[in-house]
Tab-separated table of C-alpha atoms and ligand atoms in Angstrom:
chain	number	residue	atom	x	y	z
A	935	MET	CA	-202.274	-41.036	-71.997
A	936	LYS	CA	-203.468	-43.939	-70.091
A	937	ARG	CA	-201.161	-46.424	-70.967
A	938	ILE	CA	-202.282	-50.091	-70.873
A	939	ALA	CA	-200.941	-53.683	-70.546
A	940	VAL	CA	-202.581	-55.904	-72.482
A	941	LEU	CA	-201.265	-59.894	-71.652
A	942	SER	CA	-203.348	-62.000	-74.585
A	943	THR	CA	-202.795	-66.178	-73.409
A	944	GLY	CA	-204.886	-67.024	-76.279
A	945	GLY	CA	-209.149	-68.887	-76.367
A	946	THR	CA	-211.172	-68.324	-79.387
A	947	ILE	CA	-210.757	-64.065	-78.557
A	948	ALA	CA	-207.522	-65.543	-80.204
A	949	SER	CA	-208.391	-68.211	-82.862
A	950	VAL	CA	-207.887	-68.212	-86.063
A	951	PRO	CA	-209.736	-70.900	-88.831
A	952	GLY	CA	-209.133	-74.397	-88.858
A	953	ASN	CA	-208.614	-76.087	-92.198
A	954	GLU	CA	-212.216	-78.240	-91.403
A	955	GLY	CA	-213.923	-75.483	-90.561
A	956	ARG	CA	-213.350	-75.604	-86.723
A	957	ALA	CA	-211.672	-72.728	-84.356
A	958	VAL	CA	-207.712	-72.902	-83.695
A	959	ALA	CA	-208.246	-71.142	-80.585
A	960	GLY	CA	-204.761	-69.186	-78.925
A	961	ALA	CA	-203.722	-69.336	-82.716
A	962	LEU	CA	-203.814	-65.266	-82.934
A	963	PRO	CA	-200.930	-62.977	-81.272
A	964	GLY	CA	-202.269	-60.323	-79.096
A	965	GLU	CA	-201.096	-58.033	-81.243
A	966	ALA	CA	-203.221	-58.483	-84.935
A	967	LEU	CA	-206.469	-58.303	-82.105
A	968	ILE	CA	-205.432	-55.109	-80.914
A	969	SER	CA	-204.886	-53.840	-84.799
A	970	LYS	CA	-209.178	-54.129	-84.634
A	971	THR	CA	-209.481	-52.612	-81.176
A	972	GLU	CA	-211.068	-48.958	-82.689
A	973	LEU	CA	-209.423	-47.232	-79.272
A	974	ARG	CA	-210.445	-43.962	-78.413
A	975	ASP	CA	-207.395	-41.284	-78.334
A	976	GLY	CA	-206.057	-40.891	-75.271
A	977	ILE	CA	-205.132	-44.386	-74.574
A	978	GLN	CA	-202.056	-46.456	-75.575
A	979	VAL	CA	-201.226	-50.006	-75.371
A	980	GLU	CA	-198.346	-52.664	-74.890
A	981	VAL	CA	-198.998	-56.201	-75.876
A	982	GLU	CA	-197.996	-59.125	-74.999
A	983	SER	CA	-198.280	-62.451	-76.089
A	984	VAL	CA	-197.620	-64.617	-73.270
A	985	PHE	CA	-199.144	-67.892	-74.254
A	986	GLN	CA	-200.980	-68.948	-76.981
A	987	LYS	CA	-203.501	-71.747	-76.090
A	988	ALA	CA	-206.707	-73.120	-75.162
A	989	SER	CA	-208.097	-72.747	-71.568
A	990	ASN	CA	-207.634	-76.381	-71.011
A	991	ALA	CA	-204.276	-75.798	-70.982
A	992	ILE	CA	-203.861	-73.140	-68.331
A	993	GLY	CA	-203.359	-73.969	-65.254
A	994	PRO	CA	-201.020	-73.132	-61.625
A	995	VAL	CA	-197.983	-72.693	-64.025
A	996	GLU	CA	-199.481	-70.202	-66.049
A	997	TRP	CA	-201.349	-68.585	-63.021
A	998	ASN	CA	-198.297	-68.012	-61.732
A	999	THR	CA	-196.286	-66.526	-64.556
A	1000	LEU	CA	-199.254	-63.848	-65.247
A	1001	ALA	CA	-199.100	-63.162	-61.213
A	1002	GLU	CA	-195.764	-61.951	-61.557
A	1003	LYS	CA	-196.264	-60.444	-64.840
A	1004	CYS	CA	-198.660	-58.908	-63.490
A	1005	GLN	CA	-197.584	-57.294	-60.139
A	1006	ALA	CA	-193.872	-56.522	-61.837
A	1007	LEU	CA	-195.576	-54.300	-64.636
A	1008	ALA	CA	-197.499	-52.811	-62.019
A	1009	GLN	CA	-194.549	-51.846	-59.760
A	1010	SER	CA	-193.004	-50.490	-62.264
A	1011	GLY	CA	-195.383	-47.430	-62.288
A	1012	ASN	CA	-195.470	-47.350	-66.285
A	1013	PHE	CA	-199.262	-48.621	-66.492
A	1014	HIS	CA	-202.473	-47.343	-65.490
A	1015	GLY	CA	-203.968	-50.972	-66.132
A	1016	ILE	CA	-203.548	-54.292	-67.287
A	1017	VAL	CA	-205.519	-56.151	-69.013
A	1018	ILE	CA	-205.234	-60.193	-69.605
A	1019	THR	CA	-206.910	-62.047	-73.253
A	1020	HIS	CA	-208.276	-65.435	-71.907
A	1021	GLY	CA	-210.206	-68.341	-73.092
A	1022	THR	CA	-213.142	-68.447	-71.903
A	1023	ASP	CA	-213.476	-72.076	-70.505
A	1024	THR	CA	-210.795	-72.006	-67.092
A	1025	LEU	CA	-211.444	-67.647	-67.578
A	1026	GLU	CA	-212.675	-67.745	-64.024
A	1027	ASP	CA	-210.121	-69.976	-62.296
A	1028	THR	CA	-207.130	-67.447	-63.959
A	1029	ALA	CA	-208.906	-64.638	-62.548
A	1030	PHE	CA	-209.731	-65.648	-59.169
A	1031	TYR	CA	-206.039	-67.070	-58.386
A	1032	LEU	CA	-205.150	-63.274	-60.016
A	1033	HIS	CA	-207.763	-62.020	-57.200
A	1034	CYS	CA	-206.305	-64.175	-54.447
A	1035	VAL	CA	-202.408	-62.584	-55.555
A	1036	LEU	CA	-202.854	-59.452	-56.267
A	1037	ASP	CA	-202.902	-55.542	-55.066
A	1038	THR	CA	-205.363	-53.877	-57.403
A	1039	GLU	CA	-205.020	-50.708	-55.488
A	1040	GLN	CA	-203.047	-48.755	-57.998
A	1041	VAL	CA	-203.308	-50.558	-61.147
A	1042	PRO	CA	-206.115	-51.934	-62.123
A	1043	VAL	CA	-206.408	-55.711	-63.420
A	1044	VAL	CA	-209.072	-56.703	-66.131
A	1045	VAL	CA	-209.582	-60.511	-67.845
A	1046	THR	CA	-212.100	-60.908	-70.553
A	1047	GLY	CA	-212.301	-63.286	-73.418
A	1048	SER	CA	-215.432	-63.684	-76.380
A	1049	GLN	CA	-217.759	-66.307	-77.064
A	1050	ARG	CA	-217.329	-66.076	-81.053
A	1051	VAL	CA	-214.442	-65.877	-82.160
A	1052	PRO	CA	-212.847	-62.676	-84.244
A	1053	HIS	CA	-213.648	-63.727	-87.355
A	1054	ALA	CA	-217.075	-64.752	-86.841
A	1055	VAL	CA	-220.334	-62.713	-88.036
A	1056	GLY	CA	-221.302	-60.264	-84.724
A	1057	SER	CA	-218.141	-61.709	-82.933
A	1058	ASP	CA	-217.417	-60.051	-79.115
A	1059	ALA	CA	-213.894	-60.582	-79.664
A	1060	TYR	CA	-212.726	-56.813	-80.635
A	1061	ALA	CA	-215.992	-55.135	-77.847
A	1062	ASN	CA	-215.345	-57.119	-75.089
A	1063	LEU	CA	-210.997	-55.962	-75.383
A	1064	ARG	CA	-212.347	-52.757	-75.689
A	1065	ASP	CA	-214.353	-52.519	-73.159
A	1066	ALA	CA	-211.542	-53.935	-70.969
A	1067	ILE	CA	-209.360	-51.496	-71.968
A	1068	VAL	CA	-210.801	-49.222	-71.216
A	1069	LEU	CA	-212.451	-50.283	-67.698
A	1070	ALA	CA	-208.179	-50.730	-66.659
A	1071	ALA	CA	-207.710	-47.441	-67.826
A	1072	SER	CA	-210.310	-46.145	-65.123
A	1073	ALA	CA	-209.446	-44.534	-62.153
A	1074	GLU	CA	-212.339	-46.176	-60.787
A	1075	ALA	CA	-212.020	-49.767	-61.152
A	1076	ARG	CA	-208.394	-49.424	-58.751
A	1077	GLY	CA	-209.022	-51.956	-55.646
A	1078	LEU	CA	-212.186	-53.933	-56.681
A	1079	GLY	CA	-209.360	-56.808	-56.872
A	1080	VAL	CA	-209.353	-58.872	-59.974
A	1081	LEU	CA	-212.514	-57.376	-62.574
A	1082	VAL	CA	-214.103	-59.243	-65.136
A	1083	ALA	CA	-215.730	-57.147	-68.147
A	1084	PHE	CA	-217.967	-59.302	-70.949
A	1085	ASN	CA	-220.552	-58.740	-72.778
A	1086	GLN	CA	-220.263	-55.297	-71.168
A	1087	SER	CA	-220.878	-55.975	-67.950
A	1088	ILE	CA	-218.181	-56.085	-64.999
A	1089	PHE	CA	-217.864	-58.846	-62.485
A	1090	SER	CA	-215.821	-60.098	-59.556
A	1091	ALA	CA	-212.835	-61.965	-60.293
A	1092	GLY	CA	-213.848	-63.075	-56.913
A	1093	PHE	CA	-217.900	-64.569	-57.895
A	1094	VAL	CA	-217.754	-64.863	-61.771
A	1095	ARG	CA	-218.673	-67.962	-63.552
A	1096	LYS	CA	-218.970	-69.235	-66.965
A	1097	THR	CA	-222.851	-69.756	-67.219
A	1098	SER	CA	-223.427	-70.107	-70.947
A	1099	SER	CA	-221.032	-72.127	-72.985
A	1100	PHE	CA	-222.161	-70.127	-76.158
A	1101	GLN	CA	-224.452	-67.174	-76.392
A	1102	LEU	CA	-222.222	-63.253	-75.820
A	1103	ASN	CA	-223.939	-63.137	-72.296
A	1104	GLY	CA	-220.912	-65.637	-70.880
A	1105	PHE	CA	-220.695	-64.980	-67.672
A	1106	ASP	CA	-222.421	-63.775	-64.121
A	1107	VAL	CA	-222.549	-63.676	-60.568
A	1108	PRO	CA	-225.416	-65.981	-60.013
A	1109	GLY	CA	-227.929	-64.213	-57.093
A	1110	LEU	CA	-225.843	-61.370	-57.478
A	1111	GLY	CA	-225.217	-59.944	-60.751
A	1112	PRO	CA	-222.496	-58.035	-61.976
A	1113	LEU	CA	-220.650	-54.812	-59.813
A	1114	GLY	CA	-221.261	-52.304	-62.587
A	1115	MET	CA	-221.650	-52.415	-66.675
A	1116	LEU	CA	-219.616	-50.177	-70.066
A	1117	ASP	CA	-222.078	-47.785	-71.373
A	1118	GLU	CA	-220.672	-46.266	-74.625
A	1119	GLY	CA	-217.051	-46.103	-72.750
A	1120	VAL	CA	-218.061	-45.234	-69.678
A	1121	PHE	CA	-217.850	-47.528	-66.558
A	1122	HIS	CA	-220.787	-47.761	-64.558
A	1123	LEU	CA	-219.833	-48.588	-61.084
A	1124	LEU	CA	-222.969	-49.774	-59.211
A	1125	GLN	CA	-221.889	-52.158	-56.589
A	1126	ARG	CA	-218.372	-52.925	-54.791
A	1127	PRO	CA	-217.273	-56.291	-54.105
A	1128	ARG	CA	-216.664	-58.249	-50.813
A	1129	MET	CA	-213.296	-59.629	-50.986
A	1130	LEU	CA	-211.183	-62.082	-48.665
A	1131	ALA	CA	-207.319	-61.587	-47.572
A	1132	ARG	CA	-204.669	-61.429	-49.447
A	1133	LEU	CA	-202.596	-64.359	-50.065
A	1134	PRO	CA	-198.599	-64.345	-51.121
A	1135	ILE	CA	-198.013	-65.252	-54.789
A	1136	PRO	CA	-196.492	-68.921	-53.630
A	1137	GLU	CA	-193.006	-69.498	-54.502
A	1138	GLN	CA	-193.068	-73.120	-54.654
A	1139	THR	CA	-195.624	-75.142	-56.742
A	1140	LEU	CA	-198.811	-75.325	-55.551
A	1141	PRO	CA	-200.154	-78.719	-53.549
A	1142	ARG	CA	-202.697	-80.569	-55.418
A	1143	VAL	CA	-205.806	-80.020	-54.663
A	1144	ASP	CA	-208.548	-81.892	-55.954
A	1145	ILE	CA	-212.397	-81.783	-56.443
A	1146	LEU	CA	-215.222	-84.763	-55.468
A	1147	PRO	CA	-218.343	-82.895	-56.795
A	1148	GLY	CA	-221.124	-84.226	-54.501
A	1149	TYR	CA	-224.432	-86.039	-56.344
A	1150	GLY	CA	-227.166	-88.289	-55.227
A	1151	GLY	CA	-226.242	-92.003	-55.064
A	1152	ALA	CA	-222.149	-91.305	-55.543
A	1153	ASP	CA	-220.381	-93.997	-54.490
A	1154	ALA	CA	-217.723	-94.955	-51.919
A	1155	ALA	CA	-214.795	-96.449	-54.071
A	1156	VAL	CA	-214.449	-92.442	-55.715
A	1157	ALA	CA	-213.705	-91.011	-52.975
A	1158	GLN	CA	-211.874	-93.508	-52.157
A	1159	ALA	CA	-209.270	-93.623	-55.477
A	1160	VAL	CA	-209.272	-90.107	-55.599
A	1161	VAL	CA	-208.451	-90.074	-51.077
A	1162	ASP	CA	-205.832	-92.832	-52.359
A	1163	SER	CA	-204.057	-91.570	-55.197
A	1164	GLY	CA	-203.035	-88.682	-52.491
A	1165	PRO	CA	-203.907	-84.965	-53.011
A	1166	ALA	CA	-202.659	-82.859	-50.487
A	1167	ALA	CA	-206.612	-81.650	-49.881
A	1168	LEU	CA	-210.027	-82.345	-51.206
A	1169	VAL	CA	-212.230	-79.717	-52.238
A	1170	ILE	CA	-215.652	-81.144	-51.221
A	1171	ASP	CA	-218.203	-79.775	-54.177
A	1172	GLY	CA	-220.953	-80.291	-51.221
A	1173	LEU	CA	-224.818	-80.949	-51.347
A	1174	GLY	CA	-227.574	-77.981	-50.195
A	1175	ARG	CA	-225.503	-76.489	-47.509
A	1176	GLY	CA	-222.674	-78.694	-47.142
A	1177	GLN	CA	-223.365	-82.009	-46.303
A	1178	VAL	CA	-221.160	-85.333	-48.105
A	1179	PRO	CA	-222.606	-87.887	-49.698
A	1180	LEU	CA	-223.447	-90.194	-46.566
A	1181	ALA	CA	-221.000	-93.009	-48.308
A	1182	TRP	CA	-218.424	-90.878	-48.713
A	1183	LEU	CA	-218.524	-90.029	-44.587
A	1184	PRO	CA	-215.860	-93.437	-43.153
A	1185	VAL	CA	-213.565	-92.475	-46.432
A	1186	LEU	CA	-213.119	-88.942	-45.656
A	1187	ARG	CA	-213.284	-89.066	-42.155
A	1188	GLU	CA	-210.060	-91.221	-42.604
A	1189	ALA	CA	-208.687	-89.089	-45.417
A	1190	ILE	CA	-209.269	-85.687	-42.523
A	1191	ALA	CA	-207.215	-88.991	-39.707
A	1192	ARG	CA	-204.599	-89.009	-42.267
A	1193	GLY	CA	-203.373	-85.520	-42.264
A	1194	VAL	CA	-205.254	-84.461	-45.974
A	1195	VAL	CA	-207.212	-81.596	-45.144
A	1196	VAL	CA	-210.922	-80.884	-46.690
A	1197	GLY	CA	-212.621	-78.118	-47.785
A	1198	ILE	CA	-216.313	-78.619	-48.453
A	1199	CYS	CA	-218.559	-75.642	-50.242
A	1200	SER	CA	-221.734	-76.060	-51.947
A	1201	THR	CA	-223.154	-77.299	-55.333
A	1202	THR	CA	-225.925	-74.391	-55.398
A	1203	LEU	CA	-224.847	-71.609	-56.902
A	1204	HIS	CA	-225.270	-68.859	-54.418
A	1205	GLY	CA	-225.848	-69.002	-50.937
A	1206	ALA	CA	-223.548	-69.970	-47.546
A	1207	THR	CA	-222.550	-73.307	-46.586
A	1208	HIS	CA	-224.068	-73.810	-42.836
A	1209	GLU	CA	-223.753	-76.093	-39.937
A	1210	SER	CA	-227.874	-76.553	-40.322
A	1211	TYR	CA	-228.173	-79.539	-39.160
A	1212	GLU	CA	-227.815	-83.219	-37.165
A	1213	TYR	CA	-227.607	-86.163	-39.231
A	1214	PRO	CA	-224.313	-88.706	-40.574
A	1215	GLY	CA	-222.890	-86.682	-43.461
A	1216	ALA	CA	-224.122	-83.314	-42.444
A	1217	LEU	CA	-221.759	-80.387	-42.552
A	1218	HIS	CA	-221.775	-80.284	-38.746
A	1219	GLU	CA	-220.459	-83.547	-38.290
A	1220	MET	CA	-217.160	-83.639	-41.294
A	1221	VAL	CA	-216.682	-80.181	-39.117
A	1222	GLU	CA	-216.405	-81.720	-35.741
A	1223	SER	CA	-214.605	-84.478	-37.541
A	1224	GLY	CA	-212.034	-81.728	-39.362
A	1225	ALA	CA	-213.429	-80.229	-42.717
A	1226	ILE	CA	-213.641	-76.529	-42.849
A	1227	ALA	CA	-217.081	-75.025	-44.580
A	1228	ILE	CA	-216.255	-72.393	-47.604
A	1229	SER	CA	-218.898	-70.398	-48.366
A	1230	HIS	CA	-219.527	-67.902	-51.857
A	1231	LEU	CA	-217.188	-69.858	-53.474
A	1232	SER	CA	-217.753	-72.071	-56.607
A	1233	ALA	CA	-216.038	-75.776	-56.095
A	1234	ARG	CA	-212.677	-74.773	-58.566
A	1235	LYS	CA	-212.499	-70.986	-56.846
A	1236	ALA	CA	-212.111	-73.394	-53.096
A	1237	ARG	CA	-209.527	-75.485	-54.763
A	1238	ILE	CA	-207.234	-72.193	-56.087
A	1239	ARG	CA	-207.646	-70.662	-53.227
A	1240	LEU	CA	-206.859	-73.803	-50.440
A	1241	ALA	CA	-203.573	-75.035	-52.579
A	1242	LEU	CA	-202.916	-70.532	-52.118
A	1243	SER	CA	-203.509	-70.628	-48.574
A	1244	ILE	CA	-201.612	-73.939	-47.526
A	1245	ALA	CA	-198.908	-73.126	-49.895
A	1246	ALA	CA	-198.862	-70.086	-47.797
A	1247	ARG	CA	-199.446	-71.984	-43.994
A	1248	GLY	CA	-198.986	-74.914	-44.671
A	1249	ALA	CA	-201.366	-77.190	-42.999
A	1250	ASP	CA	-202.100	-75.480	-39.946
A	1251	ILE	CA	-205.611	-76.043	-40.069
A	1252	SER	CA	-207.288	-72.580	-37.720
A	1253	SER	CA	-204.754	-70.642	-40.463
A	1254	VAL	CA	-205.949	-72.252	-43.506
A	1255	ALA	CA	-209.368	-71.892	-42.069
A	1256	ALA	CA	-209.026	-68.243	-41.613
A	1257	ASP	CA	-208.599	-67.024	-45.432
A	1258	PHE	CA	-211.912	-68.365	-46.280
A	1259	ASP	CA	-213.581	-66.360	-43.133
A	1260	TRP	CA	-215.823	-64.302	-44.613
A	1261	GLN	CA	-216.565	-62.406	-40.866
A	1262	PHE	CA	-212.589	-62.234	-40.423
A	1263	ALA	CA	-212.657	-60.181	-44.051
A	1264	GLY	CA	-214.940	-57.494	-43.410
A	1265	ILE	CA	-217.714	-56.582	-41.473
A	1266	GLN	CA	-218.700	-58.193	-38.307
A	1267	LEU	CA	-222.625	-58.070	-36.611
A	1268	SER	CA	-222.284	-58.002	-32.937
B	763	LIG	N1	-212.377	-73.185	-75.508
B	763	LIG	C1	-211.858	-72.019	-75.499
B	763	LIG	C2	-210.799	-71.848	-74.546
B	763	LIG	O1	-211.788	-71.420	-73.696
B	763	LIG	C3	-212.718	-71.102	-75.235
B	763	LIG	C4	-212.829	-69.879	-75.506
B	763	LIG	O2	-212.113	-69.348	-75.343
B	763	LIG	O3	-213.856	-69.028	-75.517
B	763	LIG	O4	-209.628	-71.540	-74.958
């Protein structure tokens, strides 16, 4: 018998019909969801409704609660796997936070949700939940980091993004695809994810890290207002290989000089940042000024990892930069 802990947090998967024909996300407790999941024999589920929220109300406090709960459940020795049900809008943030801090070598952690409410025709709520439970019960799911099960596809929480606002294939990893699939209750593992080093679950409140999205014609006033509001760090969602809008250059240099940690990733959906260019605002200049180049993570993910890294290491830039170093984390080409 495989024992799986299901932690429900709300979202569309936990919706009930509202009076005006809209959905009240998070109103349904986890126990009600499980009752219609038609699990196969050999799997026993224990449900806890941890939150009943829409996922726009889930952030660092809830991430921390979930991480500590998952760690305690894994260490209890009583469970073979853990499933978290979550609103899809910020599912990738919660899953990535957990991916950064949890050890999944013994007990897999799988996050899922649904695009359609449970009471809609053709809802994916029960099918996604059942697949997530089957996956969490699978020994093959161990040690892959946190996984996201959606529409019969399995993704690494290290890379997954919500790519459709409404269709049942709501998640993907652009350019890389899923790690595998769930077909008739069987997990087909086709790829193993590359992972960065695990970070500690923070004991104190996470430092504030804001995202500045790069775009053509961005005004310095926006960047200045954000810097003046006092974040500990900024993630610049940079242009292409990691360039910053020209008007932001003096603002960002001054911010770095004032001790704000600045990470630069790419707004593109696929590919690394790279110091390819030599012109004002190019990544090379920013790195020379003290910014950290971040590859293969969306700005949302980079922001979470930057906050966890600063919480663990303080503002020691070289240690923080090492937490984003894919070479350091894995294969060295020499
Ligand atoms: N608005 C919902 C939420 O994130 C969307 C969903 O769950 O699919 O809570």
